[in-house]
CSV table of C-alpha atoms in Angstrom, one decimal:
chain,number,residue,atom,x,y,z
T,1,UNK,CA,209.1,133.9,216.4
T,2,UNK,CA,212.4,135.3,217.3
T,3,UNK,CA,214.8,133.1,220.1
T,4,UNK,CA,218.5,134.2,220.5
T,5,UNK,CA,221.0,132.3,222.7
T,6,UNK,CA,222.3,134.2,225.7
T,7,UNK,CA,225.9,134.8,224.5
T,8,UNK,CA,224.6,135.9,220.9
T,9,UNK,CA,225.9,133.2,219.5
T,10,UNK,CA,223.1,131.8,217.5
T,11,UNK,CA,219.6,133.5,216.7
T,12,UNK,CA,216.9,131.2,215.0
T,13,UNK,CA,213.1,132.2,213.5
T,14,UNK,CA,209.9,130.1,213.3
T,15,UNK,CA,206.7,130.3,211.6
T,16,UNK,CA,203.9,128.4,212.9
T,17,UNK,CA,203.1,127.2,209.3
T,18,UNK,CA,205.3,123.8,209.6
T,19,UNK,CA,206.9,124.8,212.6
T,20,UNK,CA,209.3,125.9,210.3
T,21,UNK,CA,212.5,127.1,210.6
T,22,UNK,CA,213.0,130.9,208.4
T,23,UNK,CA,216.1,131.6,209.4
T,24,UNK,CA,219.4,130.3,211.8
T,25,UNK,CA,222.5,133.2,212.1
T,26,UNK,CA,225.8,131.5,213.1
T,27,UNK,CA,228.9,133.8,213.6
T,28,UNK,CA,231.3,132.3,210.8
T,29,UNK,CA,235.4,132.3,211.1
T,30,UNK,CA,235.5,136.4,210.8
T,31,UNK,CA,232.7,137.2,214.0
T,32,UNK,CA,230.3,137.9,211.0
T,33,UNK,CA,226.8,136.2,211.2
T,34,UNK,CA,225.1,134.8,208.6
T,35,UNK,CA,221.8,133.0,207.8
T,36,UNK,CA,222.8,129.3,207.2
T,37,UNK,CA,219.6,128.3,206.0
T,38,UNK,CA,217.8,128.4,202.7
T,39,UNK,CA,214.0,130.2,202.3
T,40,UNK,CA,211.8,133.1,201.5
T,41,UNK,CA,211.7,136.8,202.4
T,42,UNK,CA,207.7,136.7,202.0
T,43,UNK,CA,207.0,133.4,204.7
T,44,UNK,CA,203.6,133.2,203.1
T,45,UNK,CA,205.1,131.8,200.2
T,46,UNK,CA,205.7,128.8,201.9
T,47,UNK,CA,202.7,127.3,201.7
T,48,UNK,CA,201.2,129.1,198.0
T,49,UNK,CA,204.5,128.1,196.0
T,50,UNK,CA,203.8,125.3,193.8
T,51,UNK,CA,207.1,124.3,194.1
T,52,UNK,CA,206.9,123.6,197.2
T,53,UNK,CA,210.3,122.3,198.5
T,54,UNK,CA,209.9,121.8,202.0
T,55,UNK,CA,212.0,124.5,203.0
T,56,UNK,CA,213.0,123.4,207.0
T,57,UNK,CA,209.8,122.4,208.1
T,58,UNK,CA,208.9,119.1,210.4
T,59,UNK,CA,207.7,116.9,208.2
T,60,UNK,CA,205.0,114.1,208.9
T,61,UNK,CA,203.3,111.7,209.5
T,62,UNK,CA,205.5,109.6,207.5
T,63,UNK,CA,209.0,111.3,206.1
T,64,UNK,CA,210.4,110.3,202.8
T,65,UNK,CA,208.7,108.3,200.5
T,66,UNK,CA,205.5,105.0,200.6
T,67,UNK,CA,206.1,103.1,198.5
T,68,UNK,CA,202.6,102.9,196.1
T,69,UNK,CA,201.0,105.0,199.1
T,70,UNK,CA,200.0,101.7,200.8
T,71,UNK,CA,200.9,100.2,203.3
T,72,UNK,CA,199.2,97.6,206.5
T,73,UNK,CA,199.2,97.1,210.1
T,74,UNK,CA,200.7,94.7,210.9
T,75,UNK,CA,203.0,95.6,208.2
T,76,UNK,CA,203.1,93.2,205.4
T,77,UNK,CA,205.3,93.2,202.0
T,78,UNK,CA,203.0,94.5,199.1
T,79,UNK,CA,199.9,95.3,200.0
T,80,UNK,CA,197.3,95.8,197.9
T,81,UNK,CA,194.2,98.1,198.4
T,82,UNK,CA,191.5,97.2,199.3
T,83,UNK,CA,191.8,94.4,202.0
T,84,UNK,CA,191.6,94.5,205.7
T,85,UNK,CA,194.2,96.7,207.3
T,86,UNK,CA,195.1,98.0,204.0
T,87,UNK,CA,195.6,101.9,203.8
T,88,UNK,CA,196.2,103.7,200.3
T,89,UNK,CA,197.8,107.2,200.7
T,90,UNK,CA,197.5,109.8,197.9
T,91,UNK,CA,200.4,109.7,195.8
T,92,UNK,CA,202.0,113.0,195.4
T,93,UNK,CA,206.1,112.2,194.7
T,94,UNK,CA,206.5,114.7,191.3
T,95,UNK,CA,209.7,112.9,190.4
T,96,UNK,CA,208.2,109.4,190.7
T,97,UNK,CA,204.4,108.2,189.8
T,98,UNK,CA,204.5,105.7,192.3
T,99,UNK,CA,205.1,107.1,195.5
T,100,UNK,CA,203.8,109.0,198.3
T,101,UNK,CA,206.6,111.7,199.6
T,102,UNK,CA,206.7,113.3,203.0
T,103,UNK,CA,203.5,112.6,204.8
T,104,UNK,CA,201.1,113.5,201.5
T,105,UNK,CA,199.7,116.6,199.4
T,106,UNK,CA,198.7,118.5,202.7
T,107,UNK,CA,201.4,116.9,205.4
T,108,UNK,CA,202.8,118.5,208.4
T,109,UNK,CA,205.0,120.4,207.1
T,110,UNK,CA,202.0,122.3,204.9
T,111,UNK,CA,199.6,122.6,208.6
T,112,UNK,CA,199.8,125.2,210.9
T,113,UNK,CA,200.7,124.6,214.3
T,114,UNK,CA,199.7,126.4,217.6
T,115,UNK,CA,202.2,127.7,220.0
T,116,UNK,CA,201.7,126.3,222.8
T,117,UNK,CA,204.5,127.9,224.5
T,118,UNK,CA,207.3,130.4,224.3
T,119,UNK,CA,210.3,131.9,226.0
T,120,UNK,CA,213.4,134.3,224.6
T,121,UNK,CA,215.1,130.8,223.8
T,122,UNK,CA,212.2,128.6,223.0
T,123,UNK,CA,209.2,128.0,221.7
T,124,UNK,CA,206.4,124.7,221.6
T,125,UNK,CA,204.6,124.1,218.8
T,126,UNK,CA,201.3,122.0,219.1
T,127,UNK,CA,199.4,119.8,215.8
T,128,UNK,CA,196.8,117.2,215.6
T,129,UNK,CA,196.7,115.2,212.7
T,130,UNK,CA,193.0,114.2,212.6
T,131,UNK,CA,193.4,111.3,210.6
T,132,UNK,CA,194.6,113.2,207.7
T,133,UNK,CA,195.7,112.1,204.5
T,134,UNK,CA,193.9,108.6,205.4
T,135,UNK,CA,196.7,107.8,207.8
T,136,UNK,CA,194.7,105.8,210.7
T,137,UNK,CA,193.9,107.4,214.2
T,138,UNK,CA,194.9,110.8,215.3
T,139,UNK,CA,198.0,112.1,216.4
T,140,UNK,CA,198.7,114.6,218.4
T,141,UNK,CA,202.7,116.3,218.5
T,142,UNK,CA,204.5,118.9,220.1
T,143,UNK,CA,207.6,120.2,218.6
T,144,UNK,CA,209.9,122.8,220.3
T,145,UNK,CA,212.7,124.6,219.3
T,146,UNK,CA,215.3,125.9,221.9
T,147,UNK,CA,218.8,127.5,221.0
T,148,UNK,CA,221.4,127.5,223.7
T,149,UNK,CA,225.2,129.2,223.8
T,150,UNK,CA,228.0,128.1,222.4
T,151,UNK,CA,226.3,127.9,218.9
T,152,UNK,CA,223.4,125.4,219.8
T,153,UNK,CA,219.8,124.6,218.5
T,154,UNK,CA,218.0,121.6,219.5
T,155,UNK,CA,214.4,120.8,218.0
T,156,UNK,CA,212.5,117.8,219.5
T,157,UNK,CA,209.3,116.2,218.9
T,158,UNK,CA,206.8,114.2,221.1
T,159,UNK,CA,203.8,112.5,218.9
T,160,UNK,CA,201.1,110.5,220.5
T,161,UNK,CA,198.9,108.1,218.4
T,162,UNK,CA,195.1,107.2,219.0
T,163,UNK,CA,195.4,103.6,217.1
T,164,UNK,CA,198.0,102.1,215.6
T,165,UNK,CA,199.3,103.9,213.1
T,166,UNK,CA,203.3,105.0,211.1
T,167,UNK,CA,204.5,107.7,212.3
T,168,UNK,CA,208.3,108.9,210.7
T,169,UNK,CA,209.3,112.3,211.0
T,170,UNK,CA,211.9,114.8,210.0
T,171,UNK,CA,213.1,118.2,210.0
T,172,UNK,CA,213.9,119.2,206.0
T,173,UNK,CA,216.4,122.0,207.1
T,174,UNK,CA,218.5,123.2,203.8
T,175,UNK,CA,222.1,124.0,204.3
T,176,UNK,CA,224.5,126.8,203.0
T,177,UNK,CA,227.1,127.5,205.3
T,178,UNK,CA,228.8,130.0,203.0
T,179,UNK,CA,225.1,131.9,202.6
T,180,UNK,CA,225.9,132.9,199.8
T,181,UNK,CA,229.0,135.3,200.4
T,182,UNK,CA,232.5,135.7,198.9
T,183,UNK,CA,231.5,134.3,195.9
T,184,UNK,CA,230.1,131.4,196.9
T,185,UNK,CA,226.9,129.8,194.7
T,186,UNK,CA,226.8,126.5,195.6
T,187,UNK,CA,227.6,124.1,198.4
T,188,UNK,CA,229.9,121.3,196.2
T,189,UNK,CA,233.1,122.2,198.1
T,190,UNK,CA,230.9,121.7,201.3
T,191,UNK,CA,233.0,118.6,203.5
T,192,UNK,CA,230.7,116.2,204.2
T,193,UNK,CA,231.2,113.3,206.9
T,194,UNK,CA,228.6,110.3,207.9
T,195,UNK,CA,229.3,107.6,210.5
T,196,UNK,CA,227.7,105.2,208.2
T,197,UNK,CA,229.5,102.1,206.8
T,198,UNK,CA,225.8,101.3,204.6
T,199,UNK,CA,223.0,103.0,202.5
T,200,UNK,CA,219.9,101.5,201.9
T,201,UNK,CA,219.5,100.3,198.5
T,202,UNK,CA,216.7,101.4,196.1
T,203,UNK,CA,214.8,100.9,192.8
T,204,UNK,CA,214.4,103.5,190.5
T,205,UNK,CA,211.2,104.8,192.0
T,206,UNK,CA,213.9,105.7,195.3
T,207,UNK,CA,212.1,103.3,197.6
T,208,UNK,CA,213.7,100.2,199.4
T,209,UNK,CA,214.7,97.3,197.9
T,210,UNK,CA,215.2,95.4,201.3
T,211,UNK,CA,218.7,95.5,200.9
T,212,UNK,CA,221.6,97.7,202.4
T,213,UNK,CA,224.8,98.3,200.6
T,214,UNK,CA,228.5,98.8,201.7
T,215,UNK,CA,229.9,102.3,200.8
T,216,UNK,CA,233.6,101.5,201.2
T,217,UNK,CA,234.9,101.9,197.6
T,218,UNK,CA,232.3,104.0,196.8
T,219,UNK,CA,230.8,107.6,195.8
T,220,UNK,CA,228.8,107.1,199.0
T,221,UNK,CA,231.8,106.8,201.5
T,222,UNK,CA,231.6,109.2,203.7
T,223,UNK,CA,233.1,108.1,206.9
T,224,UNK,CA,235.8,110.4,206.3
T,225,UNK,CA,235.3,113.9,205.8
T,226,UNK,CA,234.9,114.4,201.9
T,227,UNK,CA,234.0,117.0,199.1
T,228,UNK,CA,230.2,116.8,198.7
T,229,UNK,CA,231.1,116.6,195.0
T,230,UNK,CA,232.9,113.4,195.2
T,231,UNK,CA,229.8,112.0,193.3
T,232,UNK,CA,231.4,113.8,190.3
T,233,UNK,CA,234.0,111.0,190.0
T,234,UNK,CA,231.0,108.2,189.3
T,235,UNK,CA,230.2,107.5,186.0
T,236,UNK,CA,226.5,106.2,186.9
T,237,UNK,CA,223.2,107.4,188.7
T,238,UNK,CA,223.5,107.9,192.6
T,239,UNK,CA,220.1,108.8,192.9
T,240,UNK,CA,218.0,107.2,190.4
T,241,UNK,CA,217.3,108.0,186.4
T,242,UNK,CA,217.7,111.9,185.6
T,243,UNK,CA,219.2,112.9,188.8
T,244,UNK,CA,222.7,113.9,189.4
T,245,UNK,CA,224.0,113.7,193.2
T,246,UNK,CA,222.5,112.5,196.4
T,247,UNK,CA,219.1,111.4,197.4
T,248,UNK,CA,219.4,108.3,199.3
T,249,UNK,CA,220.0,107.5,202.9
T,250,UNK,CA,222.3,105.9,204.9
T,251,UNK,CA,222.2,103.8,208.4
T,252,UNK,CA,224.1,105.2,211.1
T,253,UNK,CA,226.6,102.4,212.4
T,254,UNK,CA,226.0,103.9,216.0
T,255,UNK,CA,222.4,103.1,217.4
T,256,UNK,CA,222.1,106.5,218.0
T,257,UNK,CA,224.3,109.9,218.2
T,258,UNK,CA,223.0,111.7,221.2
T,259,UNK,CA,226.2,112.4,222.4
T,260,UNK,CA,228.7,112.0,219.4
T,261,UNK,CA,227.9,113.6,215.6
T,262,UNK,CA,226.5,111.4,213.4
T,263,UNK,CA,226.7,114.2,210.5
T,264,UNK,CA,229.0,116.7,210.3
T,265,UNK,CA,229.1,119.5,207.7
T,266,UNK,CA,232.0,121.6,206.9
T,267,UNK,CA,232.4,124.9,204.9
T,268,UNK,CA,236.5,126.3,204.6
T,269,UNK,CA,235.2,129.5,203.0
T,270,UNK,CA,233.0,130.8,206.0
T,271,UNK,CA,234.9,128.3,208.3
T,272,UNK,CA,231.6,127.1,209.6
T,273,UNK,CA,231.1,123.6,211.4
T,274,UNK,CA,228.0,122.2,212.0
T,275,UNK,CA,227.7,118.7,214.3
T,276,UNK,CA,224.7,117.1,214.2
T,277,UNK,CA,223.5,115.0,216.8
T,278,UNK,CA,220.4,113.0,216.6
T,279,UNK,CA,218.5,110.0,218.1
T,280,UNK,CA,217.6,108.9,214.8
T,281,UNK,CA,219.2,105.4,213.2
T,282,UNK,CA,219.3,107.0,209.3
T,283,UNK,CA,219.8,110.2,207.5
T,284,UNK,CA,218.6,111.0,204.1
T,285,UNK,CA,221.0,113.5,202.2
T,286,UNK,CA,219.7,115.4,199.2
T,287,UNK,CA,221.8,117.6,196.8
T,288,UNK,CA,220.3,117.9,193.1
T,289,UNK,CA,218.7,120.9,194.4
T,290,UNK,CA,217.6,123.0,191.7
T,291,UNK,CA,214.9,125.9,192.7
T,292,UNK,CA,214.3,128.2,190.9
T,293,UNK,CA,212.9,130.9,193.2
T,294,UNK,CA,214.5,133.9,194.4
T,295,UNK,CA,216.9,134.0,196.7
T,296,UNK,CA,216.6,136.0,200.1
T,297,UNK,CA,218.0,139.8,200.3
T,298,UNK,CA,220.5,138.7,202.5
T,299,UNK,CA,221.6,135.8,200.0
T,300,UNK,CA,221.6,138.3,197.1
T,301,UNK,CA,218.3,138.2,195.9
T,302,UNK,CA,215.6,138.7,194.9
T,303,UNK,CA,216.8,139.0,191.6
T,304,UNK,CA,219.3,135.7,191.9
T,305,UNK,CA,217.3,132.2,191.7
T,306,UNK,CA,219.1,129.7,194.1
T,307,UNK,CA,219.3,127.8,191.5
T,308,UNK,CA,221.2,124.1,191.4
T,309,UNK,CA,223.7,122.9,194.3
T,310,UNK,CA,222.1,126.3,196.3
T,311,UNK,CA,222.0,124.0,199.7
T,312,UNK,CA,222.2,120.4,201.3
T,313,UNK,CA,219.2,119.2,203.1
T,314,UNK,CA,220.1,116.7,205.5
T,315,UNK,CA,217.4,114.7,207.1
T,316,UNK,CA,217.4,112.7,210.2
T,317,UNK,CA,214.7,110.2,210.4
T,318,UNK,CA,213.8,106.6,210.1
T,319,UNK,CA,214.7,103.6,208.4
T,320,UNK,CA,213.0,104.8,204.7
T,321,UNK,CA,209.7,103.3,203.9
T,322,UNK,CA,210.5,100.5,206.9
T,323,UNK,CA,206.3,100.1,207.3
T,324,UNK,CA,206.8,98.2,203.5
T,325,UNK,CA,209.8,96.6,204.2
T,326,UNK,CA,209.3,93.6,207.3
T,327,UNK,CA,212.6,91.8,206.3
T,328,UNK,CA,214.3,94.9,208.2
T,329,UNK,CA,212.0,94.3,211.7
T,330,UNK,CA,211.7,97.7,212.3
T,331,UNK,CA,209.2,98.9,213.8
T,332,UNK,CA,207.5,102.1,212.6
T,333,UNK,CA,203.8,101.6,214.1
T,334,UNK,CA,202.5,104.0,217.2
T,335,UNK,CA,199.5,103.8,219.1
T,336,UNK,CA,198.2,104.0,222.7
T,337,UNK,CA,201.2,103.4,225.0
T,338,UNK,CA,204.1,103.5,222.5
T,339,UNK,CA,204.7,107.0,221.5
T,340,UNK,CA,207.3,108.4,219.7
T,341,UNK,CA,210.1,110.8,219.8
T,342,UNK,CA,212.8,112.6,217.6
T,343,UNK,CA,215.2,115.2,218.5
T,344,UNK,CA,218.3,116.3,216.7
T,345,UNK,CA,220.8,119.1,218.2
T,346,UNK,CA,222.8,121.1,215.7
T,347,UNK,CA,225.7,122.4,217.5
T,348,UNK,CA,228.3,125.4,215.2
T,349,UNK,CA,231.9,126.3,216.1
T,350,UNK,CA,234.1,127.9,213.6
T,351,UNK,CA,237.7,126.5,212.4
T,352,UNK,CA,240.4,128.9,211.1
């Protein structure tokens, strides 16, 4: 699925598999477009590679990591399976033994979803989550896709629950905004910026400890717009034992960023900006990438691997693994009456 903005100033593609994102042209500071996003020539690949890794997909019902692959309703710290209320989700994390990541071994992001409808700027994808992954209830969601002029997509989605249930959801989109060109391999001179004066601290398994820490001082400041390799200067682990660069989250000091970015990504070789606005309180930022599949044709492949550093993902989302966590009071369970919602608008301008 095709959609182009009236003034040609973004064109975006879909597969229904995920309600994933393929591909996203942006003009760059020369008129030239390019494909900002990471992925696969052959779309089917997305669900047979056994890498698997998530390339821009909505991902559900729960984002990010369980701790254990348990958790309760009401929510509770701990819980062990079996007891009353007590659900135990497969555990399928392959850098940690003890954790379930994005929604399970078959979660949204690996479903296929039914249009539902479609215009030359939009289109509605419908999925219902019977109880899948032994997440309680069902849940039904819609997720559309719309680009607009001036350089504009905007995805939303609208998930109703049958019972109570936790329902966190993201859109894993991987960013190059060089694509690849001019000589370009790897996104460390990418400027990164984060309204966010905390991150949430973890354990070595990357789930919450229940406490939040302040970045000033730190690798993890980004309030000003910095050099994603900043982490370089740090002597110790960012993002856990064996991994080099980001995977954590941080809390937006805004409640939310509907109007105002609460991300911003930069690139001075393609002079690409990307502002991301959201309605989401935390983003999770993820760098060590390392994939070792080949690139798209129009990123120089196939016979170039992406390789390590090939992109940023940037998640909006949820307060990570809040349905373990009660100390936070933050409330992550849907059902009947309280749905949910998440949309995030990424908006592109170029600076010379």
């Amino acid at each position: 699925m095709e959609l182009s903005a009236p003034d040609g100033s973004i064109t975006a593609k879909f597969v229904s598999l995920g309600a994933t994102l393929t591909e996203l042209w942006v003009k760059d500071k020369f008129g030239k477009a390019r494909d900002v996003v990471l992925g696969y020539d052959n779309n089917t690949l997305l669900l047979t590679d056994p890498i698997h890794p998530v390339f821009n997909a909505i991902v559900g019902r729960y984002a990010n990591r369980i701790k254990g692959g348990t958790f309760s309703i009401p929510i509770t710290k701990d819980p062990q399976p079996p007891g009353p209320n007590v659900y135990q989700i497969p555990i399928n994390d392959p850098s940690r033994e003890s954790a379930t990541l994005h929604g399970g071994i078959k979660g949204w992001d690996c479903r296929n979803w039914t249009i539902v409808a479609q215009t030359p700027t939009s289109v509605t994808y419908r999925h219902i989550d019977d109880a899948d992954e032994g997440f309680p209830g069902n849940v039904t969601a819609y997720a559309t896709h719309a680009v607009f002029s001036g350089g504009i997509l905007r995805s939303s989605v609208y998930a109703t629950a049958t019972q109570k249930t936790p329902i966190m959801l993201t859109q894993h989109v991987y960013w190059n905004l060089d694509a690849f060109q001019d000589g370009s391999a790897n996104i460390l001179n990418h400027k990164l910026t984060l309204d966010a004066s905390r991150t949430i601290a973890v354990d070595g398994n990357q789930v919450p400890t229940g406490r939040f820490l302040n970045v000033e001082g730190t690798p993890f400041d980004f309030r000003h717009e910095s050099r994603i390799n900043k982490y370089q200067d740090n002597s110790g682990n960012l993002c856990g034992s064996g991994c080099k660069g980001y995977d954590n989250a941080w809390v937006y000091d805004l409640k939310d960023h509907i109007v105002h970015p609460g991300t911003s990504l930069y690139s001075e070789l393609s002079g690409i900006r990307l502002d991301i606005m959201t309605n989401q309180p935390s983003v999770q930022v993820y760098t060590p990438i390392d994939v070792l599949i080949p690139r798209k044709v129009v990123h120089g492949g196939p016979n170039i691997d992406y390789g390590s550093w090939s992109a940023v993902a940037i998640e909006q989302q949820g307060y990570l693994d809040a349905i373990n966590t009660p100390e936070w009071n933050v409330d992550q369970i849907h059902y009947p009456g309280r749905d949910f919602e998440w949309s995030t608008e990424y908006r592109f301008c170029t600076l010379l």
